[in-house]
Short mmCIF file of C-alpha atoms in Angstrom, two decimals:
data_model
loop_
_atom_site.label_atom_id
_atom_site.label_comp_id
_atom_site.label_asym_id
_atom_site.label_seq_id
_atom_site.Cartn_x
_atom_site.Cartn_y
_atom_site.Cartn_z
CA UNK U 1 3.72 14.69 0.01
CA UNK U 2 4.90 16.23 -3.25
CA UNK U 3 2.79 19.43 -3.72
CA UNK U 4 1.33 17.96 -7.29
CA UNK U 5 0.13 14.83 -6.07
CA UNK U 6 -1.42 16.56 -2.77
CA UNK U 7 -3.24 18.93 -5.40
CA UNK U 8 -4.54 16.46 -7.79
CA UNK U 9 -5.70 14.52 -4.55
CA UNK U 10 -7.44 17.35 -3.30
CA UNK U 11 -8.91 17.96 -6.88
CA UNK U 12 -10.51 14.84 -6.72
CA UNK U 13 -12.01 15.10 -3.25
CA UNK U 14 -13.37 18.10 -4.72
CA UNK U 15 -15.05 17.00 -7.70
CA UNK U 16 -16.20 14.23 -5.46
CA UNK U 17 -18.25 16.65 -3.66
CA UNK U 18 -19.37 18.61 -6.32
CA UNK U 19 -20.90 15.66 -7.43
CA UNK U 20 -22.51 14.62 -4.34
CA UNK U 21 -24.24 18.02 -4.53
CA UNK U 22 -25.28 17.18 -7.79
CA UNK U 23 -26.78 13.89 -6.40
CA UNK U 24 -28.43 15.95 -3.67
CA UNK U 25 -29.85 18.27 -6.61
CA UNK U 26 -31.07 15.44 -8.59
CA UNK U 27 -32.73 14.05 -5.51
CA UNK U 28 -34.78 17.39 -4.82
CA UNK U 29 -35.75 16.96 -8.75
CA UNK U 30 -37.48 14.01 -8.66
CA UNK U 31 -39.67 15.59 -5.44
CA UNK U 32 -40.16 18.08 -7.20
CA UNK U 33 -38.24 20.62 -5.15
CA UNK U 34 -35.78 22.09 -7.22
CA UNK U 35 -35.65 25.15 -5.12
CA UNK U 36 -34.50 22.88 -2.15
CA UNK U 37 -32.19 21.28 -4.07
CA UNK U 38 -30.69 24.43 -4.85
CA UNK U 39 -29.94 24.82 -1.61
CA UNK U 40 -28.89 21.08 -1.20
CA UNK U 41 -26.33 21.75 -4.20
CA UNK U 42 -24.48 23.98 -1.99
CA UNK U 43 -23.16 21.30 0.10
CA UNK U 44 -20.52 20.42 -2.53
CA UNK U 45 -18.73 23.94 -2.46
CA UNK U 46 -19.57 24.43 1.32
CA UNK U 47 -17.34 20.72 1.68
CA UNK U 48 -14.78 21.93 -0.87
CA UNK U 49 -14.24 25.76 1.10
CA UNK U 50 -14.68 24.12 4.77
CA UNK U 51 -12.26 21.52 3.99
CA UNK U 52 -10.50 23.33 2.15
CA UNK U 53 -10.23 21.34 -1.17
CA UNK U 54 -9.25 22.19 -4.48
CA UNK U 55 -11.59 23.10 -6.99
CA UNK U 56 -10.69 24.71 -10.39
CA UNK U 57 -13.63 27.06 -10.63
CA UNK U 58 -12.89 28.19 -7.08
CA UNK U 59 -9.11 28.96 -7.78
CA UNK U 60 -8.59 30.21 -11.34
CA UNK U 61 -10.08 33.70 -10.37
CA UNK U 62 -7.29 33.97 -8.33
CA UNK U 63 -4.48 33.03 -11.28
CA UNK U 64 -3.19 36.41 -11.98
CA UNK U 65 -3.16 37.33 -7.71
CA UNK U 66 0.33 37.47 -6.13
CA UNK U 67 -0.12 33.75 -4.27
CA UNK U 68 -2.58 32.25 -6.82
CA UNK U 69 -2.37 29.38 -7.94
CA UNK U 70 0.11 28.01 -10.16
CA UNK U 71 -0.47 26.88 -13.74
CA UNK U 72 0.27 23.70 -13.13
CA UNK U 73 -1.53 23.54 -9.60
CA UNK U 74 -4.64 24.80 -11.99
CA UNK U 75 -4.34 21.99 -14.62
CA UNK U 76 -3.67 19.03 -12.16
CA UNK U 77 -6.60 20.20 -9.84
CA UNK U 78 -8.67 20.46 -12.87
CA UNK U 79 -8.06 16.79 -13.79
CA UNK U 80 -8.25 15.86 -10.60
CA UNK U 81 -12.04 17.59 -10.30
CA UNK U 82 -12.97 16.00 -13.47
CA UNK U 83 -11.87 12.28 -12.15
CA UNK U 84 -13.21 13.14 -8.72
CA UNK U 85 -17.15 14.29 -10.62
CA UNK U 86 -17.05 11.08 -13.33
CA UNK U 87 -16.03 8.76 -10.42
CA UNK U 88 -18.95 9.35 -8.39
CA UNK U 89 -21.48 9.13 -11.44
CA UNK U 90 -19.75 6.35 -12.98
CA UNK U 91 -20.15 4.52 -8.80
CA UNK U 92 -23.83 5.18 -8.64
CA UNK U 93 -24.58 4.14 -12.76
CA UNK U 94 -23.29 0.86 -11.20
CA UNK U 95 -25.70 0.62 -8.79
CA UNK U 96 -28.32 -1.69 -10.06
CA UNK U 97 -31.22 -0.12 -7.90
CA UNK U 98 -30.37 3.41 -9.70
CA UNK U 99 -30.50 2.12 -12.96
CA UNK U 100 -34.01 3.17 -14.63
CA UNK U 101 -34.68 5.18 -11.28
CA UNK U 102 -35.98 9.34 -11.84
CA UNK U 103 -33.09 10.14 -10.36
CA UNK U 104 -31.05 8.69 -12.89
CA UNK U 105 -33.34 9.73 -15.84
CA UNK U 106 -32.97 13.27 -14.43
CA UNK U 107 -29.18 13.17 -14.80
CA UNK U 108 -29.85 11.40 -18.26
CA UNK U 109 -32.05 14.58 -19.50
CA UNK U 110 -29.81 17.22 -18.22
CA UNK U 111 -27.56 15.77 -19.96
CA UNK U 112 -28.92 15.57 -22.97
CA UNK U 113 -30.20 19.20 -23.39
CA UNK U 114 -26.66 20.33 -22.96
CA UNK U 115 -25.73 18.57 -26.00
CA UNK U 116 -24.09 21.71 -28.37
CA UNK U 117 -24.32 19.29 -31.47
CA UNK U 118 -27.75 18.23 -30.75
CA UNK U 119 -30.75 19.92 -32.74
CA UNK U 120 -32.90 19.02 -29.22
CA UNK U 121 -29.73 20.85 -27.01
CA UNK U 122 -28.50 24.03 -26.14
CA UNK U 123 -26.30 26.45 -28.62
CA UNK U 124 -22.73 26.52 -27.82
CA UNK U 125 -23.02 30.52 -27.15
CA UNK U 126 -25.83 29.41 -24.52
CA UNK U 127 -23.46 27.15 -22.73
CA UNK U 128 -20.67 29.85 -23.05
CA UNK U 129 -22.97 32.56 -22.14
CA UNK U 130 -24.80 30.52 -18.67
CA UNK U 131 -21.13 29.30 -17.92
CA UNK U 132 -19.75 32.58 -17.62
CA UNK U 133 -22.56 33.62 -15.73
CA UNK U 134 -21.61 30.39 -13.19
CA UNK U 135 -17.93 31.64 -12.94
CA UNK U 136 -19.09 34.92 -11.58
CA UNK U 137 -21.36 33.54 -8.84
CA UNK U 138 -18.78 30.99 -7.86
CA UNK U 139 -15.89 33.26 -7.67
CA UNK U 140 -18.32 35.53 -5.66
CA UNK U 141 -19.06 32.67 -3.11
CA UNK U 142 -15.58 31.33 -2.49
CA UNK U 143 -14.33 34.95 -2.71
CA UNK U 144 -17.07 35.94 0.32
CA UNK U 145 -16.24 33.19 2.50
CA UNK U 146 -12.65 33.92 2.33
CA UNK U 147 -13.49 37.42 2.64
CA UNK U 148 -15.96 37.26 5.76
CA UNK U 149 -15.46 33.79 7.56
CA UNK U 150 -18.16 32.81 9.67
CA UNK U 151 -21.85 33.27 8.89
CA UNK U 152 -21.91 36.00 6.53
CA UNK U 153 -19.58 34.40 4.19
CA UNK U 154 -21.73 31.25 4.72
CA UNK U 155 -24.67 32.60 3.79
CA UNK U 156 -23.27 34.37 0.71
CA UNK U 157 -21.81 31.18 -0.38
CA UNK U 158 -25.14 29.27 0.00
CA UNK U 159 -26.93 32.25 -1.40
CA UNK U 160 -24.52 32.30 -4.37
CA UNK U 161 -24.83 28.70 -5.56
CA UNK U 162 -28.23 28.68 -5.16
CA UNK U 163 -29.02 31.44 -7.48
CA UNK U 164 -26.76 30.03 -10.12
CA UNK U 165 -28.31 26.12 -9.89
CA UNK U 166 -32.07 28.07 -10.10
CA UNK U 167 -31.50 29.82 -13.06
CA UNK U 168 -29.77 26.96 -14.80
CA UNK U 169 -26.16 28.28 -14.77
CA UNK U 170 -23.52 25.75 -15.65
CA UNK U 171 -20.72 24.46 -13.68
CA UNK U 172 -18.23 22.16 -15.93
CA UNK U 173 -17.36 19.83 -13.11
CA UNK U 174 -21.02 19.37 -11.70
CA UNK U 175 -21.94 18.59 -16.01
CA UNK U 176 -18.97 15.84 -15.57
CA UNK U 177 -20.83 14.35 -12.73
CA UNK U 178 -24.13 14.58 -14.37
CA UNK U 179 -23.13 13.63 -18.08
CA UNK U 180 -21.69 10.47 -16.35
CA UNK U 181 -24.19 9.43 -14.25
CA UNK U 182 -27.07 9.93 -16.72
CA UNK U 183 -24.42 7.72 -18.81
CA UNK U 184 -25.14 10.69 -21.84
CA UNK U 185 -21.66 10.96 -23.24
CA UNK U 186 -21.89 12.31 -26.95
CA UNK U 187 -19.24 14.48 -28.70
CA UNK U 188 -21.73 17.58 -28.02
CA UNK U 189 -21.26 16.86 -24.49
CA UNK U 190 -17.53 16.19 -24.50
CA UNK U 191 -18.00 20.00 -26.31
CA UNK U 192 -19.94 21.38 -23.97
CA UNK U 193 -17.30 20.82 -21.03
CA UNK U 194 -14.67 22.07 -23.14
CA UNK U 195 -17.02 25.52 -23.50
CA UNK U 196 -18.55 25.48 -19.83
CA UNK U 197 -14.67 25.38 -18.78
CA UNK U 198 -13.40 28.16 -20.91
CA UNK U 199 -16.99 30.14 -19.30
CA UNK U 200 -16.57 29.31 -15.81
CA UNK U 201 -12.59 30.85 -16.34
CA UNK U 202 -13.75 34.07 -18.10
CA UNK U 203 -16.71 34.26 -15.02
CA UNK U 204 -13.89 34.72 -12.82
CA UNK U 205 -11.41 36.44 -14.14
CA UNK U 206 -14.04 38.84 -15.26
CA UNK U 207 -14.95 38.93 -11.46
CA UNK U 208 -11.57 39.26 -9.80
CA UNK U 209 -10.89 42.05 -11.93
CA UNK U 210 -13.99 43.84 -10.89
CA UNK U 211 -13.48 43.14 -7.16
CA UNK U 212 -10.03 43.83 -6.44
CA UNK U 213 -9.23 46.20 -8.74
CA UNK U 214 -12.45 48.06 -10.14
CA UNK U 215 -14.03 48.31 -7.02
CA UNK U 216 -10.64 48.67 -5.07
CA UNK U 217 -9.82 52.01 -6.70
CA UNK U 218 -13.33 53.80 -6.26
CA UNK U 219 -13.24 53.16 -2.12
CA UNK U 220 -9.17 54.83 -2.15
#
C-alpha cells in the first residue's frame, strides 16, 4: 500500500480512537466523575500506541530525529486525525437518542468555553499555553511508552494523559471531536484548533529537545 495512503488511514483511525477516549470522558462527567474520566480518556492514546496508529501529537515531537516522520506524513496524518475525530463526533450527533442528552450538552459547553473569539470563551494565549502543556505531556506519554515497553511505559502513559485531562490542557484532535459532537462550530472554535495545534507542536518539540539533548548531555 502506498505510504501516504497508509498514513492517512492510520491517521483516521487514530483520530477515531482519541474521539472514543473523549466520549468516555464526557460520559464520566455526566456521573460527576471527572477524575475517573481523565483515566478513561487514556484509552484513546493507549489504542494509538498499542496498535501503531498515526497520531500527529505523538509523532510531531520526533520531526527532527534521524528516523523521524517526514513532513508530508505529518500533514497527511494530521488531516486524517481531524477527519477521524470529526467523523465520530458527526456519527454520534446523528443518533437521535443522544441529542439533547447530558453527554451531548457537555460537549457543547466544552466547545463554547474554548471559543477564543467569544467574550465568554477563553483567550487565545490561554489556549496556546494550555496546549503547549498538553503537548509536553503527550510527548512524555508516547516517549515513555516507547522507551519502557510494558507496565512502566503503560502506567506513565495513563498517568500523563490523566494529568493533562484533569488539568484542562487542550489537545487539538480531542477538541475536534468535542466541537463536532457538541455541534458548536464558530470561527473562534476554528481558530482554537489552529492555536492548539501550534501549542501541541511546540510542547512536543520543547520536550524532545530537553529529553534527547539536554538530559543526554547531563548523563555523559
